[in-house]
Tab-separated table of C-alpha atoms in Angstrom:
chain	number	residue	atom	x	y	z
V	1	UNK	CA	119.557	40.878	81.645
V	2	UNK	CA	121.540	40.157	84.805
V	3	UNK	CA	124.299	38.509	82.783
V	4	UNK	CA	124.528	41.518	80.460
V	5	UNK	CA	124.713	43.933	83.388
V	6	UNK	CA	127.343	41.770	85.086
V	7	UNK	CA	129.422	41.742	81.892
V	8	UNK	CA	129.235	45.536	81.752
V	9	UNK	CA	130.284	45.790	85.399
V	10	UNK	CA	133.301	43.551	84.741
V	11	UNK	CA	134.200	45.738	81.760
V	12	UNK	CA	134.073	48.866	83.949
V	13	UNK	CA	136.329	47.294	86.570
V	14	UNK	CA	138.819	46.170	83.925
V	15	UNK	CA	138.905	49.688	82.474
V	16	UNK	CA	139.681	51.094	85.904
V	17	UNK	CA	142.301	48.492	86.814
V	18	UNK	CA	144.178	48.664	83.498
V	19	UNK	CA	144.455	52.461	83.638
V	20	UNK	CA	147.417	53.445	85.825
V	21	UNK	CA	145.959	56.883	86.532
V	22	UNK	CA	142.651	55.383	87.636
V	23	UNK	CA	144.406	52.917	89.932
V	24	UNK	CA	146.363	55.743	91.557
V	25	UNK	CA	143.247	57.902	92.002
V	26	UNK	CA	141.403	55.053	93.734
V	27	UNK	CA	144.175	54.055	96.133
V	28	UNK	CA	146.678	56.886	96.660
V	29	UNK	CA	144.712	60.082	97.352
V	30	UNK	CA	142.188	58.573	99.824
V	31	UNK	CA	144.929	57.223	102.082
V	32	UNK	CA	146.998	60.410	101.817
V	33	UNK	CA	143.995	62.632	102.533
V	34	UNK	CA	142.945	60.446	105.459
V	35	UNK	CA	146.374	60.845	107.077
V	36	UNK	CA	146.590	64.581	106.327
V	37	UNK	CA	143.096	65.398	107.582
V	38	UNK	CA	143.362	63.038	110.525
V	39	UNK	CA	146.566	64.588	111.870
V	40	UNK	CA	146.530	68.165	110.607
V	41	UNK	CA	142.956	69.505	110.316
V	42	UNK	CA	141.677	72.022	112.826
V	43	UNK	CA	138.645	74.318	112.999
V	44	UNK	CA	138.016	77.850	114.200
V	45	UNK	CA	135.263	78.859	116.596
V	46	UNK	CA	132.880	81.667	115.726
V	47	UNK	CA	129.614	80.837	117.510
V	48	UNK	CA	128.845	79.527	121.005
V	49	UNK	CA	125.152	78.912	121.718
V	50	UNK	CA	124.657	78.100	125.385
V	51	UNK	CA	121.924	77.508	127.950
V	52	UNK	CA	121.704	78.513	131.598
V	53	UNK	CA	120.425	76.254	134.375
V	54	UNK	CA	120.534	78.549	137.411
V	55	UNK	CA	119.199	77.022	140.617
V	56	UNK	CA	120.552	79.805	142.781
V	57	UNK	CA	118.908	83.099	141.706
V	58	UNK	CA	121.187	85.005	144.121
V	59	UNK	CA	123.037	88.198	143.223
V	60	UNK	CA	126.385	86.368	142.766
V	61	UNK	CA	124.969	83.962	140.183
V	62	UNK	CA	123.256	86.843	138.379
V	63	UNK	CA	126.550	88.721	138.189
V	64	UNK	CA	128.290	85.679	136.745
V	65	UNK	CA	125.558	85.041	134.162
V	66	UNK	CA	125.652	88.709	133.163
V	67	UNK	CA	129.306	88.293	132.248
V	68	UNK	CA	128.432	85.460	129.856
V	69	UNK	CA	125.552	87.482	128.415
V	70	UNK	CA	127.863	90.424	127.806
V	71	UNK	CA	130.589	88.376	126.165
V	72	UNK	CA	130.526	88.775	122.335
V	73	UNK	CA	131.534	85.136	121.761
V	74	UNK	CA	128.514	83.681	123.566
V	75	UNK	CA	124.823	83.672	122.686
V	76	UNK	CA	122.230	82.517	125.219
V	77	UNK	CA	119.500	80.501	123.498
V	78	UNK	CA	117.837	78.655	126.399
V	79	UNK	CA	117.045	79.167	130.080
V	80	UNK	CA	116.398	75.845	131.813
V	81	UNK	CA	114.207	75.351	134.851
V	82	UNK	CA	114.548	71.575	135.324
V	83	UNK	CA	117.463	69.166	135.077
V	84	UNK	CA	115.578	66.873	132.674
V	85	UNK	CA	115.636	69.647	130.049
V	86	UNK	CA	119.421	69.535	129.903
V	87	UNK	CA	120.148	66.349	127.975
V	88	UNK	CA	117.737	66.856	125.024
V	89	UNK	CA	119.077	70.271	123.992
V	90	UNK	CA	122.658	68.953	123.926
V	91	UNK	CA	121.670	65.768	122.095
V	92	UNK	CA	119.868	67.826	119.431
V	93	UNK	CA	122.848	70.229	119.228
V	94	UNK	CA	120.695	73.230	120.066
V	95	UNK	CA	123.440	74.423	122.423
V	96	UNK	CA	127.146	73.785	122.717
V	97	UNK	CA	127.245	74.046	126.495
V	98	UNK	CA	125.051	74.410	129.580
V	99	UNK	CA	126.072	76.533	132.572
V	100	UNK	CA	124.769	74.887	135.753
V	101	UNK	CA	124.840	76.986	138.929
V	102	UNK	CA	123.833	75.092	142.105
V	103	UNK	CA	121.310	76.505	144.584
V	104	UNK	CA	123.922	77.329	147.234
V	105	UNK	CA	126.287	79.280	144.962
V	106	UNK	CA	125.622	82.766	146.398
V	107	UNK	CA	125.252	81.447	149.967
V	108	UNK	CA	128.726	79.882	149.892
V	109	UNK	CA	130.356	82.947	148.388
V	110	UNK	CA	128.739	85.246	150.968
V	111	UNK	CA	129.910	82.851	153.686
V	112	UNK	CA	133.484	82.971	152.318
V	113	UNK	CA	133.353	79.373	151.099
V	114	UNK	CA	134.417	78.132	147.677
V	115	UNK	CA	131.425	77.455	145.433
V	116	UNK	CA	131.303	75.009	142.527
V	117	UNK	CA	130.163	75.955	139.053
V	118	UNK	CA	129.505	73.260	136.459
V	119	UNK	CA	129.768	73.544	132.675
V	120	UNK	CA	128.372	70.638	130.649
V	121	UNK	CA	129.701	70.817	127.107
V	122	UNK	CA	129.071	68.948	123.860
V	123	UNK	CA	132.359	67.213	123.106
V	124	UNK	CA	131.464	65.922	119.629
V	125	UNK	CA	133.231	68.871	118.018
V	126	UNK	CA	136.256	68.782	120.264
V	127	UNK	CA	138.000	71.810	118.770
V	128	UNK	CA	134.950	74.014	119.273
V	129	UNK	CA	134.419	72.612	122.766
V	130	UNK	CA	138.023	73.334	123.758
V	131	UNK	CA	137.855	76.916	122.526
V	132	UNK	CA	134.494	77.451	124.218
V	133	UNK	CA	135.916	76.168	127.503
V	134	UNK	CA	138.861	78.545	127.188
V	135	UNK	CA	136.458	81.475	126.775
V	136	UNK	CA	134.359	80.260	129.708
V	137	UNK	CA	137.467	79.846	131.862
V	138	UNK	CA	138.477	83.447	131.141
V	139	UNK	CA	135.042	84.722	132.185
V	140	UNK	CA	135.077	82.689	135.422
V	141	UNK	CA	138.662	83.823	136.116
V	142	UNK	CA	137.678	87.482	135.716
V	143	UNK	CA	134.677	86.902	137.988
V	144	UNK	CA	136.936	85.327	140.629
V	145	UNK	CA	139.368	88.220	140.450
V	146	UNK	CA	136.558	90.745	140.805
V	147	UNK	CA	134.956	88.911	143.722
V	148	UNK	CA	138.293	88.374	145.519
V	149	UNK	CA	139.289	92.027	145.221
V	150	UNK	CA	135.837	93.364	146.152
V	151	UNK	CA	135.237	91.133	149.186
V	152	UNK	CA	138.875	90.691	150.280
V	153	UNK	CA	139.131	86.963	149.532
V	154	UNK	CA	142.441	85.210	149.834
V	155	UNK	CA	141.364	82.051	147.984
V	156	UNK	CA	139.611	81.307	144.691
V	157	UNK	CA	135.864	81.979	145.207
V	158	UNK	CA	134.473	79.536	142.632
V	159	UNK	CA	135.676	76.263	141.130
V	160	UNK	CA	134.846	75.352	137.533
V	161	UNK	CA	133.855	71.714	136.989
V	162	UNK	CA	133.792	70.607	133.343
V	163	UNK	CA	131.840	67.620	131.973
V	164	UNK	CA	132.400	67.029	128.228
V	165	UNK	CA	129.785	64.721	126.686
V	166	UNK	CA	130.453	62.198	123.860
V	167	UNK	CA	134.188	63.055	123.785
V	168	UNK	CA	135.500	63.094	127.388
V	169	UNK	CA	139.087	64.022	126.468
V	170	UNK	CA	138.060	66.521	123.738
V	171	UNK	CA	140.273	64.876	121.121
V	172	UNK	CA	139.849	66.694	117.807
V	173	UNK	CA	140.611	63.484	115.946
V	174	UNK	CA	137.393	61.928	117.240
V	175	UNK	CA	135.443	64.674	115.466
V	176	UNK	CA	137.497	65.045	112.280
V	177	UNK	CA	138.131	61.436	111.289
V	178	UNK	CA	134.453	60.315	111.150
V	179	UNK	CA	133.780	63.289	108.897
V	180	UNK	CA	136.524	62.114	106.564
V	181	UNK	CA	134.542	58.903	105.988
V	182	UNK	CA	131.851	60.892	104.187
V	183	UNK	CA	134.301	63.241	102.468
V	184	UNK	CA	136.523	60.605	100.883
V	185	UNK	CA	133.625	58.290	100.058
V	186	UNK	CA	131.990	61.132	98.143
V	187	UNK	CA	135.224	61.992	96.310
V	188	UNK	CA	135.902	58.437	95.153
V	189	UNK	CA	132.309	57.683	94.152
V	190	UNK	CA	131.991	60.879	92.129
V	191	UNK	CA	135.301	60.248	90.361
V	192	UNK	CA	134.384	56.681	89.411
V	193	UNK	CA	130.877	57.498	88.137
V	194	UNK	CA	131.559	61.006	86.901
V	195	UNK	CA	134.141	59.803	84.392
V	196	UNK	CA	132.534	56.534	83.284
V	197	UNK	CA	130.293	57.718	80.417
V	198	UNK	CA	132.676	60.547	79.498
V	199	UNK	CA	135.503	58.021	79.164
V	200	UNK	CA	133.428	55.926	76.783
V	201	UNK	CA	132.694	58.967	74.623
V	202	UNK	CA	136.315	60.123	74.600
V	203	UNK	CA	137.654	56.675	73.709
V	204	UNK	CA	135.019	56.205	71.018
V	205	UNK	CA	133.554	53.068	72.587
V	206	UNK	CA	130.212	54.597	73.577
V	207	UNK	CA	128.780	54.062	70.094
V	208	UNK	CA	129.819	50.408	70.307
V	209	UNK	CA	127.723	50.059	73.473
V	210	UNK	CA	124.700	51.442	71.653
V	211	UNK	CA	124.788	48.700	69.000
V	212	UNK	CA	125.035	45.937	71.599
V	213	UNK	CA	121.934	44.195	73.027
V	214	UNK	CA	122.226	46.426	76.135
V	215	UNK	CA	119.231	48.640	76.827
V	216	UNK	CA	119.848	52.192	78.160
V	217	UNK	CA	118.679	51.081	81.606
V	218	UNK	CA	121.115	48.165	81.637
V	219	UNK	CA	123.977	50.441	80.577
V	220	UNK	CA	123.098	52.884	83.340
V	221	UNK	CA	122.953	50.141	85.978
V	222	UNK	CA	126.242	48.742	84.699
V	223	UNK	CA	127.826	52.163	85.082
V	224	UNK	CA	126.343	52.690	88.558
V	225	UNK	CA	127.257	49.361	90.207
V	226	UNK	CA	131.069	49.805	90.059
V	227	UNK	CA	130.705	53.162	91.787
V	228	UNK	CA	128.508	51.580	94.454
V	229	UNK	CA	130.925	48.688	95.041
V	230	UNK	CA	134.095	50.799	95.040
V	231	UNK	CA	132.507	53.528	97.178
V	232	UNK	CA	131.294	50.959	99.703
V	233	UNK	CA	134.723	49.303	99.899
V	234	UNK	CA	136.425	52.677	100.335
V	235	UNK	CA	133.936	53.650	103.024
V	236	UNK	CA	134.408	50.379	104.919
V	237	UNK	CA	138.202	50.705	104.670
V	238	UNK	CA	138.156	54.244	106.073
V	239	UNK	CA	135.791	53.207	108.890
V	240	UNK	CA	138.138	50.342	109.817
V	241	UNK	CA	141.142	52.689	109.803
V	242	UNK	CA	139.230	55.215	111.909
V	243	UNK	CA	138.431	52.564	114.524
V	244	UNK	CA	141.678	50.590	114.661
V	245	UNK	CA	144.311	53.099	113.508
V	246	UNK	CA	142.999	56.389	114.902
V	247	UNK	CA	141.241	54.700	117.873
V	248	UNK	CA	137.971	56.583	117.359
V	249	UNK	CA	135.245	54.840	119.398
V	250	UNK	CA	132.352	53.278	117.504
V	251	UNK	CA	129.419	53.040	119.917
V	252	UNK	CA	126.406	53.139	117.580
V	253	UNK	CA	124.596	50.742	115.281
V	254	UNK	CA	126.432	49.137	112.358
V	255	UNK	CA	123.082	48.671	110.593
V	256	UNK	CA	122.410	52.411	110.831
V	257	UNK	CA	125.815	53.155	109.302
V	258	UNK	CA	125.251	50.643	106.482
V	259	UNK	CA	121.837	52.110	105.632
V	260	UNK	CA	123.248	55.631	105.645
V	261	UNK	CA	126.235	54.606	103.528
V	262	UNK	CA	124.074	52.925	100.878
V	263	UNK	CA	121.703	55.894	100.620
V	264	UNK	CA	124.637	58.301	100.468
V	265	UNK	CA	126.329	56.247	97.747
V	266	UNK	CA	123.149	56.140	95.669
V	267	UNK	CA	122.826	59.925	95.921
V	268	UNK	CA	126.492	60.394	94.961
V	269	UNK	CA	126.195	57.933	92.075
V	270	UNK	CA	123.163	59.785	90.725
V	271	UNK	CA	125.073	63.077	90.840
V	272	UNK	CA	128.137	61.482	89.243
V	273	UNK	CA	126.104	59.982	86.393
V	274	UNK	CA	124.410	63.352	85.834
V	275	UNK	CA	127.829	64.977	85.466
V	276	UNK	CA	129.117	62.165	83.255
V	277	UNK	CA	126.052	62.271	80.991
V	278	UNK	CA	126.565	65.998	80.389
V	279	UNK	CA	130.323	65.663	79.722
V	280	UNK	CA	131.851	64.906	76.340
V	281	UNK	CA	135.402	64.338	77.636
V	282	UNK	CA	137.003	63.097	80.843
V	283	UNK	CA	138.422	66.562	81.423
V	284	UNK	CA	134.917	68.026	81.426
V	285	UNK	CA	133.750	65.257	83.741
V	286	UNK	CA	136.627	65.857	86.162
V	287	UNK	CA	135.939	69.592	86.152
V	288	UNK	CA	132.242	68.945	86.826
V	289	UNK	CA	133.083	66.658	89.747
V	290	UNK	CA	135.277	69.240	91.443
V	291	UNK	CA	132.793	72.028	90.744
V	292	UNK	CA	130.270	70.008	92.742
V	293	UNK	CA	132.693	68.851	95.447
V	294	UNK	CA	133.817	72.259	96.687
V	295	UNK	CA	130.372	73.700	97.562
V	296	UNK	CA	129.198	70.294	98.744
V	297	UNK	CA	131.989	70.093	101.328
V	298	UNK	CA	131.600	73.723	102.405
V	299	UNK	CA	127.817	73.393	102.810
V	300	UNK	CA	127.967	70.085	104.673
V	301	UNK	CA	129.087	71.332	108.065
V	302	UNK	CA	132.414	69.540	107.736
V	303	UNK	CA	134.521	72.695	108.100
V	304	UNK	CA	132.139	75.279	109.549
V	305	UNK	CA	128.918	74.824	111.565
V	306	UNK	CA	125.782	75.184	109.454
V	307	UNK	CA	124.203	77.277	112.233
V	308	UNK	CA	126.779	80.020	111.560
V	309	UNK	CA	125.827	80.327	107.889
V	310	UNK	CA	123.302	82.875	106.545
V	311	UNK	CA	119.707	81.645	106.549
V	312	UNK	CA	119.543	81.363	102.754
V	313	UNK	CA	122.714	79.285	102.686
V	314	UNK	CA	121.335	77.067	105.455
V	315	UNK	CA	118.349	76.339	103.219
V	316	UNK	CA	120.713	75.338	100.387
V	317	UNK	CA	122.370	72.760	102.625
V	318	UNK	CA	119.091	70.829	102.744
V	319	UNK	CA	119.733	69.477	99.214
V	320	UNK	CA	123.306	68.457	100.020
V	321	UNK	CA	123.559	64.676	100.680
V	322	UNK	CA	126.847	65.062	102.535
V	323	UNK	CA	125.116	67.163	105.206
V	324	UNK	CA	122.926	64.220	106.241
V	325	UNK	CA	125.614	61.556	106.029
V	326	UNK	CA	127.946	63.615	108.224
V	327	UNK	CA	125.307	63.610	110.955
V	328	UNK	CA	124.802	59.859	110.490
V	329	UNK	CA	128.458	58.879	110.620
V	330	UNK	CA	129.288	61.127	113.577
V	331	UNK	CA	126.143	59.955	115.342
V	332	UNK	CA	127.019	56.262	115.118
V	333	UNK	CA	130.646	56.881	116.057
V	334	UNK	CA	130.276	59.193	119.047
V	335	UNK	CA	126.634	59.319	120.141
V	336	UNK	CA	125.641	55.663	119.925
V	337	UNK	CA	122.797	56.425	117.507
V	338	UNK	CA	120.594	53.626	116.215
V	339	UNK	CA	118.353	53.366	113.154
V	340	UNK	CA	115.356	54.981	114.846
V	341	UNK	CA	117.485	57.930	116.027
V	342	UNK	CA	118.719	58.655	112.503
V	343	UNK	CA	115.407	58.363	110.676
V	344	UNK	CA	115.220	62.194	110.266
V	345	UNK	CA	118.462	61.913	108.260
V	346	UNK	CA	117.590	58.747	106.323
V	347	UNK	CA	114.434	59.915	104.573
V	348	UNK	CA	115.863	63.196	103.140
V	349	UNK	CA	118.970	61.312	101.997
V	350	UNK	CA	116.799	58.648	100.349
V	351	UNK	CA	114.699	61.335	98.656
V	352	UNK	CA	117.834	63.025	97.292
V	353	UNK	CA	119.110	59.658	96.033
V	354	UNK	CA	115.809	58.959	94.263
V	355	UNK	CA	115.732	62.398	92.611
V	356	UNK	CA	119.357	62.272	91.428
V	357	UNK	CA	118.963	58.767	89.989
V	358	UNK	CA	115.764	59.752	88.134
V	359	UNK	CA	117.411	62.874	86.694
V	360	UNK	CA	120.545	60.903	85.764
V	361	UNK	CA	118.395	58.334	83.941
V	362	UNK	CA	116.569	61.044	82.010
V	363	UNK	CA	119.823	62.814	81.080
V	364	UNK	CA	121.417	59.544	80.024
V	365	UNK	CA	118.529	58.695	77.689
V	366	UNK	CA	118.358	62.276	76.398
V	367	UNK	CA	122.095	62.489	75.674
V	368	UNK	CA	122.030	59.141	73.889
């Protein structure tokens, strides 16, 4: 059985290598897209959840907080009472930033001394963090102007101290490039598996497979393994380029990334084989792949935060494998996540992989 499956895998690789179009699809577009996305992609900001850690409770701090509460771009979701509450809500991405006002803020302003105000911001999405800081700077600037004109100050009343977490320099490339690992891996894996059975039908060689000693399960495994191997190689290549070419730091667990990549590939292979089993021609298979890719990318959080989507759409993202792998790959790159930290992402991704492979197997047998 293993020899028969291996022979089928070799046949699939030879079919891909001998076809000039297939060779170009596997090599050209991933590198081009990596360079384009890595250097040119940007995101827009439309939601800023924040928390307030106010140790002062004086009238000056209340006036400043009221300006944030009245700003249409900000939404207060937490009020902290202890410093230990700060780190968990940023780690879990419940807020984008925390406004920390020290206990002597009002006292210093009343005494005509400059007071410090600290903003701790999640730097994983550097573009969003930069825009949020610009909005916060405008609010603090307006507060300073009001306070200086009202109380006849000749110097700046408050200083803004910024502490970006996970991405100290707020480089957008650190956020975009890890996301491209999941995007391009999904594209390549779907193309390889989504066209495999359809190519056999179009070339008239599928019936020849049916009269060979191969069982349907062996044929399915033989079709799935090339996608797994090629997808894994593409993923590893993009990770290497992200680390050594784009200089994105990798501070997490390699084992966690490998587990996530394998589960993600299995889910993508299952979806690709489902599309291929339903397609009679390569054109239909290619159309099916892109029909799945567009909503999958949009609903993954790659371009827009999932928290900004309508509640019903947020529920739909739960069946999207790219959603979970994006969290995994960005977690191991920027947050230093380990296997135990990413378990909430592993088990849904594994469940999706199991379901897609079972459905692909049933469709393959049914279509035969």
